[in-house]
mmCIF file of C-alpha atoms and ligand atoms in Angstrom:
data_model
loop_
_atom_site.group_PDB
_atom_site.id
_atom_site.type_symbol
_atom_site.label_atom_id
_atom_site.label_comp_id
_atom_site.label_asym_id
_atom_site.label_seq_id
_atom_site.Cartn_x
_atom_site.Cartn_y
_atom_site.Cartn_z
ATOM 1 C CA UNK A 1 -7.195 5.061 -13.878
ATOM 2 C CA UNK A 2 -4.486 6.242 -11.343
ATOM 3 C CA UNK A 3 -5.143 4.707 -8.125
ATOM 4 C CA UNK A 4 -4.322 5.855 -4.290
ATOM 5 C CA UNK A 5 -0.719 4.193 -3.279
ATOM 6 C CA UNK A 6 -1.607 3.727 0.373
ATOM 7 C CA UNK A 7 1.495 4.351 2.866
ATOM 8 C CA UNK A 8 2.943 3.016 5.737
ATOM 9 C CA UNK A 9 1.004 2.768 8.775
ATOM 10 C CA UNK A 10 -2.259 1.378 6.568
ATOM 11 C CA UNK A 11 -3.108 -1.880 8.229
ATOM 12 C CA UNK A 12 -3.426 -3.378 4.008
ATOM 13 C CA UNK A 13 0.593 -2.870 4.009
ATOM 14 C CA UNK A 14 0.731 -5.677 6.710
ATOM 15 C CA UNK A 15 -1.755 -8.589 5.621
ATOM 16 C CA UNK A 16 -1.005 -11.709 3.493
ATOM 17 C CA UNK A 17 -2.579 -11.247 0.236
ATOM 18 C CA UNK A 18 -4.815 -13.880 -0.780
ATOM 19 C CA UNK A 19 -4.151 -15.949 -3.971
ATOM 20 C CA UNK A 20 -5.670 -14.875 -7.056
ATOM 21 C CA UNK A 21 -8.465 -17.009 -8.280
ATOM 22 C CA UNK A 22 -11.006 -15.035 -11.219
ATOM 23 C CA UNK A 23 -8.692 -14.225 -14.131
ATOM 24 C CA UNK A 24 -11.188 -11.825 -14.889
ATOM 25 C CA UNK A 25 -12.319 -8.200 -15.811
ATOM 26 C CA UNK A 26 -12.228 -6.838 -12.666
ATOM 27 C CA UNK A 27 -8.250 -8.085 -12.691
ATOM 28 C CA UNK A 28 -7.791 -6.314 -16.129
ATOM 29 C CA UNK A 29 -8.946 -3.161 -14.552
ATOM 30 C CA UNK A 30 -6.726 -3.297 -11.390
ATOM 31 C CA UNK A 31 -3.661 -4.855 -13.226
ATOM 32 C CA UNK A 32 -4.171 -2.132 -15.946
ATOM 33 C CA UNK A 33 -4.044 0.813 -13.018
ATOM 34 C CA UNK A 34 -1.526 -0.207 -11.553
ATOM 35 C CA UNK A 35 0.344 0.027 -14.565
ATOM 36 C CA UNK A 36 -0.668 3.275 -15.009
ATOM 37 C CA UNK A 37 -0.168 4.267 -11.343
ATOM 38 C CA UNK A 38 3.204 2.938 -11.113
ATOM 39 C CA UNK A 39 4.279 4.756 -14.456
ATOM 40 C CA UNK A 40 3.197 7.890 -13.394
ATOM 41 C CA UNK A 41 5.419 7.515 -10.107
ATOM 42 C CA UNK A 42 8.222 6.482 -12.079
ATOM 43 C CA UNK A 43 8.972 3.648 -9.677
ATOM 44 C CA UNK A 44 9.987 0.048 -11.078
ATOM 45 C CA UNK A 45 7.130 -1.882 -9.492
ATOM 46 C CA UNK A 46 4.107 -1.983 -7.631
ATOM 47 C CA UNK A 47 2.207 -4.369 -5.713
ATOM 48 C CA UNK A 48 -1.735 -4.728 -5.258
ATOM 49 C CA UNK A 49 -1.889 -3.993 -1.296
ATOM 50 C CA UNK A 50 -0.576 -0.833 -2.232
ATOM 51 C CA UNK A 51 -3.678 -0.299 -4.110
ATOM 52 C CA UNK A 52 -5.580 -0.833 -1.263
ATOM 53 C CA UNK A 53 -6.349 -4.396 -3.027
ATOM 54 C CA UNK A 54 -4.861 -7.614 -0.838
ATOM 55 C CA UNK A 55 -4.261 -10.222 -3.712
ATOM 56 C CA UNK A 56 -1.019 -11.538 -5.433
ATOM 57 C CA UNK A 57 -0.594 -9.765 -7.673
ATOM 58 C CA UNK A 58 2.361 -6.980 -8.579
ATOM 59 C CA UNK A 59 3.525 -5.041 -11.563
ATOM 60 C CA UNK A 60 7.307 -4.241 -12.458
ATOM 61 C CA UNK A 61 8.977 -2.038 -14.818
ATOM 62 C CA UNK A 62 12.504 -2.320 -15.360
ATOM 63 C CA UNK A 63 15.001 -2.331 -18.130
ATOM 64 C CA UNK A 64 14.196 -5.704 -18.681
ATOM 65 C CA UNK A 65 10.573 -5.091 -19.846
ATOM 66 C CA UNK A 66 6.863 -4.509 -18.100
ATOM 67 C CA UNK A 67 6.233 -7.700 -16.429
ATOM 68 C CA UNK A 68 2.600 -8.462 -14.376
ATOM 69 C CA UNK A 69 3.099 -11.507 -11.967
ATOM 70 C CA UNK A 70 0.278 -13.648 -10.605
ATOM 71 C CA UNK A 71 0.848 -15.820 -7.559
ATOM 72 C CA UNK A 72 4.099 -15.006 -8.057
ATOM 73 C CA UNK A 73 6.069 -17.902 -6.420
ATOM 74 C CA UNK A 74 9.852 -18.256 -6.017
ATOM 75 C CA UNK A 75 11.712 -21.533 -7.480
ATOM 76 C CA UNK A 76 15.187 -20.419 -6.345
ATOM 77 C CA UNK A 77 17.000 -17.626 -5.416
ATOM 78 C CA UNK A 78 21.077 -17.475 -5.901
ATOM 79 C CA UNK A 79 23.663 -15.001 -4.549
ATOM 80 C CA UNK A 80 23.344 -12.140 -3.131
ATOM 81 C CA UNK A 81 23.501 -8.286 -3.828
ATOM 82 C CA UNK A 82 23.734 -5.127 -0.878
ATOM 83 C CA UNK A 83 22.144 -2.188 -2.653
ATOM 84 C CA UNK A 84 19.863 0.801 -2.125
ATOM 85 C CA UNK A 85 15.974 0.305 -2.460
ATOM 86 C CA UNK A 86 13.061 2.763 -2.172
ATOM 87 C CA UNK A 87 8.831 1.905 -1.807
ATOM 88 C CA UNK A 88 6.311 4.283 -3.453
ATOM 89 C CA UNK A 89 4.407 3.374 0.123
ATOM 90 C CA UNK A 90 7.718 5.108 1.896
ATOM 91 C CA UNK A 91 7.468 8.918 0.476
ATOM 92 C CA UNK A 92 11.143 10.041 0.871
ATOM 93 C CA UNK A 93 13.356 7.430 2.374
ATOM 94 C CA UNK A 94 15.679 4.790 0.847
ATOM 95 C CA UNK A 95 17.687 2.099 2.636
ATOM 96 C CA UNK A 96 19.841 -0.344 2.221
ATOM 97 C CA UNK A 97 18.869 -3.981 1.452
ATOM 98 C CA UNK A 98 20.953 -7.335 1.060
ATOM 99 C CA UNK A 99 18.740 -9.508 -1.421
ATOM 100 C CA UNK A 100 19.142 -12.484 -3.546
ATOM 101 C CA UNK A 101 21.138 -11.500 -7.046
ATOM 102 C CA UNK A 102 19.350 -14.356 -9.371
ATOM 103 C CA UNK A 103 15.769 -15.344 -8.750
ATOM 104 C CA UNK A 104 13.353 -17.546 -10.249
ATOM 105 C CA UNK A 105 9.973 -17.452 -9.768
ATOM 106 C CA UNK A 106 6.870 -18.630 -11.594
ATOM 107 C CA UNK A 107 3.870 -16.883 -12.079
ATOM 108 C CA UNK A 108 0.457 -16.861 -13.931
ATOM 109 C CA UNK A 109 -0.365 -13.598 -16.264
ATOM 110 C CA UNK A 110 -3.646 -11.814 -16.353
ATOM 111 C CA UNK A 111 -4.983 -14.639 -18.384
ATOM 112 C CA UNK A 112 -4.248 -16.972 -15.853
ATOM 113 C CA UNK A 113 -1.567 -19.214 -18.208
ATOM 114 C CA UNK A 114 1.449 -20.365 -15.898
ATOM 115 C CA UNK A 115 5.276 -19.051 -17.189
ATOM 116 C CA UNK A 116 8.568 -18.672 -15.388
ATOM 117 C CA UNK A 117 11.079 -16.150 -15.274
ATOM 118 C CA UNK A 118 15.029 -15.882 -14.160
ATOM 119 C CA UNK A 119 15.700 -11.848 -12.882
ATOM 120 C CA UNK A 120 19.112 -10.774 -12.014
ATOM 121 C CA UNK A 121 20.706 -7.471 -10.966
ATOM 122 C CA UNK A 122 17.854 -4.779 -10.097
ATOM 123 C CA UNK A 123 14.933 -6.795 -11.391
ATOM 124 C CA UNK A 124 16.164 -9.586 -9.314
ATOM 125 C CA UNK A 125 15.603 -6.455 -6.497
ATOM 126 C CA UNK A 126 12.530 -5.680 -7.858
ATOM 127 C CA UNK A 127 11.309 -8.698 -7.962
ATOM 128 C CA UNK A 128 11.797 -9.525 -4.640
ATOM 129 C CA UNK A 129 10.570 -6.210 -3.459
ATOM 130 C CA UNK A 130 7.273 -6.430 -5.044
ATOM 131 C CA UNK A 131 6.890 -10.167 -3.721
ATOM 132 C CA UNK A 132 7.603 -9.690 0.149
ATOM 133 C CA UNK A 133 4.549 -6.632 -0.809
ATOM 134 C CA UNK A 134 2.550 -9.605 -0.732
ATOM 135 C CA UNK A 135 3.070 -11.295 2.795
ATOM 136 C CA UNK A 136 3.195 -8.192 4.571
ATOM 137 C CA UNK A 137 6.787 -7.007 4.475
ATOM 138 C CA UNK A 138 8.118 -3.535 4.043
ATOM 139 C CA UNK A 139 12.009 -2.998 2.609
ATOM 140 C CA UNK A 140 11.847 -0.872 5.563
ATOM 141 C CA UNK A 141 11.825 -4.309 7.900
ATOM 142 C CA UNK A 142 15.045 -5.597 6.038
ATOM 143 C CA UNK A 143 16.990 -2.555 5.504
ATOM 144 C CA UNK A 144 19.828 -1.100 6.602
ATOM 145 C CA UNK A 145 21.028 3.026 7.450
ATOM 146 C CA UNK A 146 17.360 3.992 6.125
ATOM 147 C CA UNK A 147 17.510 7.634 5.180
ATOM 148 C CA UNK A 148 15.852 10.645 3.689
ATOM 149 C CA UNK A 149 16.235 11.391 0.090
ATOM 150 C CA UNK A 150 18.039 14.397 -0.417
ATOM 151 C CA UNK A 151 15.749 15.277 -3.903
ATOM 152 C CA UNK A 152 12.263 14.300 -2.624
HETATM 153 CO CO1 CO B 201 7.372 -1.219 -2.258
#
């Protein structure tokens, strides 16, 4: 089912979500959304708050594969990379954002089994994106020059 992405100014876009703790149905159903949701945006990723759901929980779809991260929790983070970045809860802007260019973070899936991954490049972005979703912070708060999109 396609849910509601919620926008800035909703108060959810500003809490701390709250660990996930029943690897259950009602998980399935929102993880399974927000697959759907993000795919019919076209955007790379998608946290739960912007679902209107405050949990840890986010989606991301990049070249890389379809990844769903639990409690996602960062192990390192190397580098750095200065590139553009966009939020489906931002209709029509895009800014600039300096972010890590190698993270690791480790995660639990749907079923609740623990794994790790390494992102670089634009996942790395994504990645990062999608976490910061999850203790309140917009790309808006970090970026730089944020502008209108010219095709939106
Ligand atoms: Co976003």
């Amino acid at each position: 089912m396609i849910r509601n992405i919620v926008q800035v100014g909703d108060t959810v876009l500003r809490e701390k979500c709250a660990p996930v703790t029943s690897f259950d149905e009602s998980l399935f159903s929102l993880l399974d959304d927000m697959k759907e949701t993000l795919r019919k945006a076209e955007g790379a990723g998608l946290a739960a708050p912007q679902v209107g759901v405050p949990l840890r929980a986010v989606v991301v779809d990049v070249e890389e594969g379809y990844f769903e991260l639990i409690n996602p929790v960062f192990v390192w983070q190397k580098g750095e990379q200065v590139g553009p970045e966009a939020c489906l809860s931002v209709k029509g802007k895009s800014g600039i954002v300096r972010r890590p260019d190698k993270v690791k973070v480790i995660f639990q899936d749907r079923k609740g089994d623990k794994y790790s991954l390494v992102a670089r490049g634009f996942f790395a972005r994504a990645v990062c994106h999608e976490i910061d979703h999850l203790d309140g912070v917009l790309y808006i708060d970090k970026a730089a020059d944020i502008r209108d999109e010219e095709d939106v």
